[in-house]
Coordinates of N, CA, C and O and ligand atoms in Angstrom, one line a residue:
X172 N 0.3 -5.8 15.1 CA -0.2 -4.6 15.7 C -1.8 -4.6 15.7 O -2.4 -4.9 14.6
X173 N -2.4 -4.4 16.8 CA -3.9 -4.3 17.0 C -4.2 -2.7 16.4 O -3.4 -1.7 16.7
X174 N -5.4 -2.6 15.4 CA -6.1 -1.6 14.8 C -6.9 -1.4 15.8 O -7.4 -2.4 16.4
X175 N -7.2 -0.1 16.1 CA -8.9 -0.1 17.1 C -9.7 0.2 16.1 O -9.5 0.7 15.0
X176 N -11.0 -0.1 16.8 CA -12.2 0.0 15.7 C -12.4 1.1 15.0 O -12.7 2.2 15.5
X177 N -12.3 0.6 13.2 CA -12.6 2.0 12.8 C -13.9 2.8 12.9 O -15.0 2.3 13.2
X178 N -13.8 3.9 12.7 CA -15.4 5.1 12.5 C -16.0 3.9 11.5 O -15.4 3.1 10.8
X179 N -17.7 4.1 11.8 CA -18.0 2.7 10.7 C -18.2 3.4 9.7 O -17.7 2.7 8.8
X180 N -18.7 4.4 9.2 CA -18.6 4.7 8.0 C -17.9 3.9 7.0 O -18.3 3.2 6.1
X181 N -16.1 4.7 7.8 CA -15.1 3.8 7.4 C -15.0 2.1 6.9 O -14.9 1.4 5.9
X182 N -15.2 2.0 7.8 CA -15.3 0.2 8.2 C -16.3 0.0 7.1 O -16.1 -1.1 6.6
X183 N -17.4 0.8 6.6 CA -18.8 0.1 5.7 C -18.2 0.1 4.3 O -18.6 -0.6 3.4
X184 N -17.1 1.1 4.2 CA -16.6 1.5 2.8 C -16.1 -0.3 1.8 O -15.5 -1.3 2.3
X185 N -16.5 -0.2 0.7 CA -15.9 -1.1 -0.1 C -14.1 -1.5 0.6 O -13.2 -0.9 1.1
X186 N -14.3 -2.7 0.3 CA -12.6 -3.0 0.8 C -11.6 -3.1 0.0 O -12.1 -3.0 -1.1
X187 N -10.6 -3.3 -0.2 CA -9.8 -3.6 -1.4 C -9.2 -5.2 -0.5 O -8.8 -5.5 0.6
X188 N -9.2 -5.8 -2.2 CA -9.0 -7.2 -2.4 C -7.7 -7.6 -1.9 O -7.8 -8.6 -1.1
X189 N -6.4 -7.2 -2.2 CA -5.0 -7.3 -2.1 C -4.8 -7.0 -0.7 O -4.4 -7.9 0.0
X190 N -4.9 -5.7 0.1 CA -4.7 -5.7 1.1 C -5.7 -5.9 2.5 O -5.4 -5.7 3.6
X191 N -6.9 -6.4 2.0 CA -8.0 -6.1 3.2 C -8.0 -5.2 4.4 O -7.9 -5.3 5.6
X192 N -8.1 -3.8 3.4 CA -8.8 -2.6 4.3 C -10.1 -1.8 2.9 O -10.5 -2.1 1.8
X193 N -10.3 -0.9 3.9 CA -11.7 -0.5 2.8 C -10.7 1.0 2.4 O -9.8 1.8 2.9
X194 N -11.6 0.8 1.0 CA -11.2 1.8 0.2 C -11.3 3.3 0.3 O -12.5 3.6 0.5
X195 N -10.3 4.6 0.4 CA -10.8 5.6 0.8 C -12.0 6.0 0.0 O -12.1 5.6 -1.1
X196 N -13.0 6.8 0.3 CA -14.3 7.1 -0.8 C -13.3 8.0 -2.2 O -13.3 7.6 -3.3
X197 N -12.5 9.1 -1.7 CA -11.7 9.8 -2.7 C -10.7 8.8 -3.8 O -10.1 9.2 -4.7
X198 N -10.7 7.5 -3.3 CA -10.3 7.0 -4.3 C -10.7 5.7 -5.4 O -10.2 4.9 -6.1
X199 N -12.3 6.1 -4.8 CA -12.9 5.1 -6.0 C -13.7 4.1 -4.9 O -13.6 4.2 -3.7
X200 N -14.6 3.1 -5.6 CA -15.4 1.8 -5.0 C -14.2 1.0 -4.9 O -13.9 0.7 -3.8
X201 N -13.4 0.7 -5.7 CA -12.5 -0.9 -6.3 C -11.7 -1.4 -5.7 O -11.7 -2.5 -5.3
X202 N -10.3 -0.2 -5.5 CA -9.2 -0.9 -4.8 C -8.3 0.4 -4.6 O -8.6 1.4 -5.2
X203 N -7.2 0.4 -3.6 CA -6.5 1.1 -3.0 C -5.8 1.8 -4.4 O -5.4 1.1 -5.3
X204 N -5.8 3.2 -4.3 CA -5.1 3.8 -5.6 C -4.9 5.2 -5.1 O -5.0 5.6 -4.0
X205 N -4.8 5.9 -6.0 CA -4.6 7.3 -6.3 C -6.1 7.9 -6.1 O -7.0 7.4 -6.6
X206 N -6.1 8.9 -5.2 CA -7.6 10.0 -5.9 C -8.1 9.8 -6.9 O -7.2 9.1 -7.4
X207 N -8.8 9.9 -7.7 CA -9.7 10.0 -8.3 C -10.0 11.4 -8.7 O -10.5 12.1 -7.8
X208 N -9.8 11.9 -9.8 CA -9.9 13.4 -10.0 C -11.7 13.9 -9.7 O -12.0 15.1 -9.4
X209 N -12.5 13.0 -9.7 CA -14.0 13.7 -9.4 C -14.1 13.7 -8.5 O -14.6 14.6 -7.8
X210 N -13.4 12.1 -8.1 CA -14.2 12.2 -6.5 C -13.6 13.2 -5.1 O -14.0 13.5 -4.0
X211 N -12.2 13.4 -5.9 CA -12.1 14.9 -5.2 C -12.6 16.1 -5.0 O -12.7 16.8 -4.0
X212 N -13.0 16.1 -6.0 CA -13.9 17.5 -6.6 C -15.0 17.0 -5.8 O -15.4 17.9 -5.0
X213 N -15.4 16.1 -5.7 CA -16.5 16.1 -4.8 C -16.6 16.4 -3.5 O -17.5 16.8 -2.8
X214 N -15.2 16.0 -3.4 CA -15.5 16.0 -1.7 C -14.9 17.6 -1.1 O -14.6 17.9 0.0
X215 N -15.0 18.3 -2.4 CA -14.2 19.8 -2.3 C -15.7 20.5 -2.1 O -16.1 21.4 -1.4
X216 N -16.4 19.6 -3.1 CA -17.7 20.9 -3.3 C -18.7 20.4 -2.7 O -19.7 21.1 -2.4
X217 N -18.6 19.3 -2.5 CA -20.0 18.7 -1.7 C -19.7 19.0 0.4 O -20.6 19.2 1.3
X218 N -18.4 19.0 0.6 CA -17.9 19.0 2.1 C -18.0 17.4 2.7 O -18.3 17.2 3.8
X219 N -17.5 16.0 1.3 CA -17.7 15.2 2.3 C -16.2 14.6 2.7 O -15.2 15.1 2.0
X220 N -16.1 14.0 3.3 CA -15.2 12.9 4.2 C -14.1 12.7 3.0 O -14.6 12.8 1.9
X221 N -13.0 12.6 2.8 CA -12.2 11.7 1.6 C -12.0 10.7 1.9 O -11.7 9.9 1.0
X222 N -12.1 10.4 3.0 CA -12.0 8.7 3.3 C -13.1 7.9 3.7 O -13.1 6.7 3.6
X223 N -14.1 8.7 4.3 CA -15.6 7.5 4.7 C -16.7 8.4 3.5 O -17.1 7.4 2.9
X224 N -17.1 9.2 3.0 CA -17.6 10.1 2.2 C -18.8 10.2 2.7 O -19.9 10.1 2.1
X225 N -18.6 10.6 4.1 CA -20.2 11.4 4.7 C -19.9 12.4 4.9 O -18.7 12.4 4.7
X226 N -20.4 13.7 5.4 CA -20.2 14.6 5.2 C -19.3 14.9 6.6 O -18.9 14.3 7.6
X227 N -19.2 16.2 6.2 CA -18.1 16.8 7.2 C -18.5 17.8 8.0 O -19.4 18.4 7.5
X228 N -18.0 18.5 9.4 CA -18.7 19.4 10.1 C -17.6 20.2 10.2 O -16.6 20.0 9.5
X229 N -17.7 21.0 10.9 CA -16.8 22.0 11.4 C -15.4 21.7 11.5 O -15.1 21.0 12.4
X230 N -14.5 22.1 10.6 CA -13.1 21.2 11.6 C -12.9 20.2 10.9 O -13.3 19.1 11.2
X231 N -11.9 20.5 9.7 CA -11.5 18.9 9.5 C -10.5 18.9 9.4 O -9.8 19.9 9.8
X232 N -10.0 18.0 8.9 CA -8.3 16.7 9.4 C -7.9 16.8 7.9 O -8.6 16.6 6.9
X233 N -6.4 17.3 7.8 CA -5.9 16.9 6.7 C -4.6 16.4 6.9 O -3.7 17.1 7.5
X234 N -4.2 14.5 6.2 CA -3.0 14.7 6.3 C -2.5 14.6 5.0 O -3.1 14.7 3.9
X235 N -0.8 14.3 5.5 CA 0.1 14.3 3.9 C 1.4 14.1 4.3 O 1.7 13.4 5.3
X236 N 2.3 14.6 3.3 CA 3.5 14.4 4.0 C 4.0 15.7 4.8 O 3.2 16.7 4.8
X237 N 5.0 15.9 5.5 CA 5.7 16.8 6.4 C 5.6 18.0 5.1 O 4.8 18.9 5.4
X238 N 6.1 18.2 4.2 CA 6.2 19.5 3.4 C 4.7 19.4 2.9 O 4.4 20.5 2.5
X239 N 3.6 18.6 2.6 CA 2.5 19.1 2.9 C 1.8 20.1 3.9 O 1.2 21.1 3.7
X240 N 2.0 19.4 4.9 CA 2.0 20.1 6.1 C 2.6 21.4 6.7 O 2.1 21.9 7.7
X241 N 3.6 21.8 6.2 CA 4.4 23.1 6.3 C 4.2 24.0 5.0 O 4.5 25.2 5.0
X242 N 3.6 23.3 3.8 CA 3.1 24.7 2.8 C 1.1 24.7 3.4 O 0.4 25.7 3.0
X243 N 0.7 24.0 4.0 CA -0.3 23.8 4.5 C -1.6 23.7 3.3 O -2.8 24.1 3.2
X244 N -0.7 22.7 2.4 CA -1.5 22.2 1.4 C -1.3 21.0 1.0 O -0.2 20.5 0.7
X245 N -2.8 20.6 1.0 CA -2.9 18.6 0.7 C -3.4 18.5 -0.4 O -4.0 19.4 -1.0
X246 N -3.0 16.9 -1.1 CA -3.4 16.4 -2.4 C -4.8 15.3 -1.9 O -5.6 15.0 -2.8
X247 N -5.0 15.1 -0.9 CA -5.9 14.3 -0.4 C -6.6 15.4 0.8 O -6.3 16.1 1.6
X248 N -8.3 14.8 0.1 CA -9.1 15.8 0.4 C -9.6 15.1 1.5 O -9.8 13.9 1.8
X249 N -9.9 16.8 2.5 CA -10.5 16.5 4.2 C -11.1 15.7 4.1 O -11.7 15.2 3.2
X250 N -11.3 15.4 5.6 CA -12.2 14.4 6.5 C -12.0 14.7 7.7 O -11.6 15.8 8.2
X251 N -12.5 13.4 8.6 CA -13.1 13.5 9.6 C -12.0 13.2 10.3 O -11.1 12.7 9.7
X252 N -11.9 13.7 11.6 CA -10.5 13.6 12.4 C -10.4 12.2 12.6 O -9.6 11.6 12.0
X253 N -11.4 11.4 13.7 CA -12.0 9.8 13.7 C -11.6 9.7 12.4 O -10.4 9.6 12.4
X254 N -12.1 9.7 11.2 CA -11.1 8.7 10.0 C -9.6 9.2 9.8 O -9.0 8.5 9.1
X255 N -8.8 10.5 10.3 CA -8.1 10.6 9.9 C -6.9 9.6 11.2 O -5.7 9.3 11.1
X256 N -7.5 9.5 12.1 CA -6.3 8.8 13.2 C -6.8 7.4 12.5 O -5.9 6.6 12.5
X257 N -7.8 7.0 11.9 CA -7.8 5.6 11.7 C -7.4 5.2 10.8 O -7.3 4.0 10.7
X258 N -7.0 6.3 9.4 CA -6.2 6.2 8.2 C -5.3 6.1 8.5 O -4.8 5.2 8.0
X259 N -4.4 7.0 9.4 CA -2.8 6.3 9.9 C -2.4 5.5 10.4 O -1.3 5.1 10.3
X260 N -3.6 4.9 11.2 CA -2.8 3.2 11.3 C -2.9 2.1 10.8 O -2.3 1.0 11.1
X261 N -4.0 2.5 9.8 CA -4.3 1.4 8.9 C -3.3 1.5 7.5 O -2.7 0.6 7.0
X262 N -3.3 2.8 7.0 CA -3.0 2.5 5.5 C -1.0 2.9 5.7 O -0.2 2.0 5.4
X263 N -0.8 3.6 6.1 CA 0.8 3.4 6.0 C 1.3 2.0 6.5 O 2.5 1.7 6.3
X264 N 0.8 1.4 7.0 CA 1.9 0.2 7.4 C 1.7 -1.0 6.3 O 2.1 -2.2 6.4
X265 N 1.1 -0.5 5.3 CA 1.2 -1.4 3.6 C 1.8 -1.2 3.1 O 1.5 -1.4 1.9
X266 N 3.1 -0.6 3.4 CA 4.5 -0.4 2.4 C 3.9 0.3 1.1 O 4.7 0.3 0.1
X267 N 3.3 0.7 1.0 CA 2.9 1.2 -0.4 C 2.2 2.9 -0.3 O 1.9 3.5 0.8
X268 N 2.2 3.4 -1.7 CA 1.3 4.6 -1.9 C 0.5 5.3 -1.2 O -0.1 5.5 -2.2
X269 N -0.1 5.9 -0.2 CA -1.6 6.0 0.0 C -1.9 7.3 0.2 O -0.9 8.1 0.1
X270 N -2.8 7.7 0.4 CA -3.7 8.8 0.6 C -2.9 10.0 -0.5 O -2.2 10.9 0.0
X271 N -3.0 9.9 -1.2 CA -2.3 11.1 -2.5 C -0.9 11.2 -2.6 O -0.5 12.2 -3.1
X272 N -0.2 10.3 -2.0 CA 1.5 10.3 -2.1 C 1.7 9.7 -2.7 O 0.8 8.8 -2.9
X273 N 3.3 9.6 -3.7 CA 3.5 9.4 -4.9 C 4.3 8.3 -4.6 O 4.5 7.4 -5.5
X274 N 5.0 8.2 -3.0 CA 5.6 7.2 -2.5 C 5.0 6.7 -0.5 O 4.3 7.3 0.3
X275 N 5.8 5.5 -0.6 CA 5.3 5.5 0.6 C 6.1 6.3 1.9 O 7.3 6.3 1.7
X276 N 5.6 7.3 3.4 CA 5.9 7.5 3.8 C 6.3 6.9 5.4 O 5.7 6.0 6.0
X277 N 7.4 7.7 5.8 CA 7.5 6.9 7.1 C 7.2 8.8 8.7 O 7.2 8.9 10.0
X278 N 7.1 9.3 7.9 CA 6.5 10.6 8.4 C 5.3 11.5 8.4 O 5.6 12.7 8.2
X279 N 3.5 11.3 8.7 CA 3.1 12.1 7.9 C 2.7 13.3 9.0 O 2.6 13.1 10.2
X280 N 2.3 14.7 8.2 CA 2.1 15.8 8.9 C 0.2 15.4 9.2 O -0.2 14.4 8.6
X281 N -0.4 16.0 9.8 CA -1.7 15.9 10.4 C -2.0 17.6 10.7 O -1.2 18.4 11.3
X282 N -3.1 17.9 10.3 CA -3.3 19.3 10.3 C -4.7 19.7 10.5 O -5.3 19.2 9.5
X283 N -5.5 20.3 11.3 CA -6.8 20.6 12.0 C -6.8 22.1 11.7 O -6.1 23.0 12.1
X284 N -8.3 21.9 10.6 CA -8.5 23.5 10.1 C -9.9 23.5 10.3 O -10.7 22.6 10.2
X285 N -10.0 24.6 10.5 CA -12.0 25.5 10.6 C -12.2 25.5 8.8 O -13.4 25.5 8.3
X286 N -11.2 25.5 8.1 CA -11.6 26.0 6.8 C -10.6 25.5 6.0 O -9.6 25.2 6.4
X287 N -11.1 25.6 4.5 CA -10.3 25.1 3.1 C -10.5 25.8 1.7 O -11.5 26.3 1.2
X288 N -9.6 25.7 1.4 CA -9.7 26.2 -0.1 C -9.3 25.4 -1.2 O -8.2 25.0 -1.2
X289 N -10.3 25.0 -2.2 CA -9.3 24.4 -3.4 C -8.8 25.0 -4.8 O -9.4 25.5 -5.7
X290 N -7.5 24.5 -4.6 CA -6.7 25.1 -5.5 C -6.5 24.4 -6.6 O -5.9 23.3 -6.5
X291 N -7.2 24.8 -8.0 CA -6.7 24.2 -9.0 C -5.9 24.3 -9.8 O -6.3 25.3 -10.4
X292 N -4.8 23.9 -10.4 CA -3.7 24.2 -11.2 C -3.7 25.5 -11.9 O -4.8 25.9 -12.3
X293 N -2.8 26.1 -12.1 CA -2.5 26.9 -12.4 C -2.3 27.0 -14.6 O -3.1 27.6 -15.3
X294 N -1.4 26.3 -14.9 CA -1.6 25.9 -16.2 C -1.6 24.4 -16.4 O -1.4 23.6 -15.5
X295 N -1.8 24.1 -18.1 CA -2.0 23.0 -18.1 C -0.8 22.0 -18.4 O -1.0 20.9 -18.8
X296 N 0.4 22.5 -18.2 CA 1.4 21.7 -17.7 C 1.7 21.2 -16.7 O 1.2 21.7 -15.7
X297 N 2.5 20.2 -16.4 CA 3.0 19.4 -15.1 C 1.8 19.0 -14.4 O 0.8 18.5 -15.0
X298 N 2.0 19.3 -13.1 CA 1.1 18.5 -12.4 C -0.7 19.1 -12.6 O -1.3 20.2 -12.5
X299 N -1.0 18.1 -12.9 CA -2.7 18.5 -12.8 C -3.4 18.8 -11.9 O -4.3 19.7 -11.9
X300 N -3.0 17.6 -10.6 CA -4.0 17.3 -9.2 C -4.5 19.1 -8.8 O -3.9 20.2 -9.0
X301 N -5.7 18.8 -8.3 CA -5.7 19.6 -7.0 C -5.5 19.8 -5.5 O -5.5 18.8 -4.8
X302 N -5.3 21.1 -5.1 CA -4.7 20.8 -3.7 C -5.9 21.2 -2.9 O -7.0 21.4 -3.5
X303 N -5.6 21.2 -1.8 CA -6.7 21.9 -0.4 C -5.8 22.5 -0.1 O -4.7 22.2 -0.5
X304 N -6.0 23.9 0.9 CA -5.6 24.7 1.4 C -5.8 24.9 2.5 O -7.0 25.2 2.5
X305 N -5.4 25.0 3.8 CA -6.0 25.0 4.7 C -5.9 26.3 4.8 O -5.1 26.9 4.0
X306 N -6.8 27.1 6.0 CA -6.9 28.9 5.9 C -7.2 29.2 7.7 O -7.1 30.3 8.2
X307 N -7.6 28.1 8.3 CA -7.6 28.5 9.5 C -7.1 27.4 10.8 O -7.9 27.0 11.7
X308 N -5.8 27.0 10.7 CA -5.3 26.4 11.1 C -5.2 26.3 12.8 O -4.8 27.2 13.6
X309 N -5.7 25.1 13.3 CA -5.7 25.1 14.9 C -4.5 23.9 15.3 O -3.9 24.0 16.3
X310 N -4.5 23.1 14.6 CA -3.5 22.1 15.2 C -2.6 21.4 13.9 O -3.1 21.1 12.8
X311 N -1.3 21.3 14.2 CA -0.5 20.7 13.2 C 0.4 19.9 14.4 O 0.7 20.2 15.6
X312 N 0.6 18.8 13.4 CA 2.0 17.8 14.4 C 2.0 17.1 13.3 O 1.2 17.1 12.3
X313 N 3.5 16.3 13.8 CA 3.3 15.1 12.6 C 3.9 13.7 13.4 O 4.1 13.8 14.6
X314 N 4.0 13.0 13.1 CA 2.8 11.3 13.2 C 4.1 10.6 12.5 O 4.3 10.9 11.4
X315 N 5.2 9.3 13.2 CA 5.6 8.5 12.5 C 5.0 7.3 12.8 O 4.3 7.0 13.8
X316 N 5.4 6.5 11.5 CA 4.5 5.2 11.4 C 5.9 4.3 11.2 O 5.8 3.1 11.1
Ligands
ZN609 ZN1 -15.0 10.3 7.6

C-alpha cells in the first residue's frame, strides 16, 4: 500500500526503530507506545498537535475507537486533521496498539470539533488516563483500516 506524503511536521517527528514511522509527539521521542501522561497534558494545555506537536488552530481531529467516538471522548489528544488522515494510514496497519488503544483496531471513529475539554479522573482508582471531550462537534464518521 502506497502512504501519501505525510504533513512534515509529522514526517520530522523522531521515528521509531521496529516499525519505521515517526513517533506520535503524545507519546514520547523513542518509540511507538502508549501516551505519555505529560505529554498529554501538554498538548491539553498548551493546544498542540498529539501527533506532529505544533500547535493547533481552530478545529481539531480526534480519533479512537467507534465507542470513543459515540461517548465523544478520546484517550488520545487532538491534532491536526492533515495528521489525523495521515495517522490512519500509517499507524493501524502495524497490527499493534496505537494512538491510546489498549488493542489493535480494525474500526476507528474520526471526529471534527471547534472545541475540547479535559477530563481528569474522577477518583484514584481504575483507570487514571485522561480523556478529551469534544463540545462542539461538526463532523463524525468512522474509517475501516
Ligand atoms: Zn499535527
Amino acid at each position: 500500500m502506497t502512504v501519501p506524503p505525510l504533513p512534515r511536521a509529522l514526517a520530522e517527528r523522531p521515528r521509531d526503530a521496529t516499525y519505521d514511522v515517526p513517533v506520535p509527539f503524545a507519546c514520547g521521542d523513542d518509540a511507538l507506545g502508549a501516551p505519555l501522561k505529560r505529554r498529554v497534558l501538554q498538548c491539553a494545555l498548551s493546544r498542540v498537535c498529539g501527533l506532529c506537536g505544533r500547535s493547533l488552530s481552530w478545529g481539531v481531529t480526534f480519533v479512537g475507537s467507534p465507542a470513543e467516538g459515540e461517548a465523544g471522548a478520546f484517550l488520545f489528544p487532538p491534532s491536526h486533521r492533515e495528521c489525523a488522515e495521515a495517522a490512519l494510514l500509517l499507524y493501524p496497519r502495524l497490527g499493534v496498539p496505537v494512538l491510546g488503544q489498549d488493542a489493535p483496531l480494525a474500526e476507528w471513529a474520526v471526529l471534527v470539533t471547534g472545541g475540547f475539554e479535559l477530563v481528569r479522573p474522577a477518583s484514584r482508582q481504575g483507570d487514571m488516563r485522561v480523556r478529551f471531550t469534544a463540545n462542539s462537534v461538526s463532523e463524525r464518521r468512522t474509517v475501516a483500516v
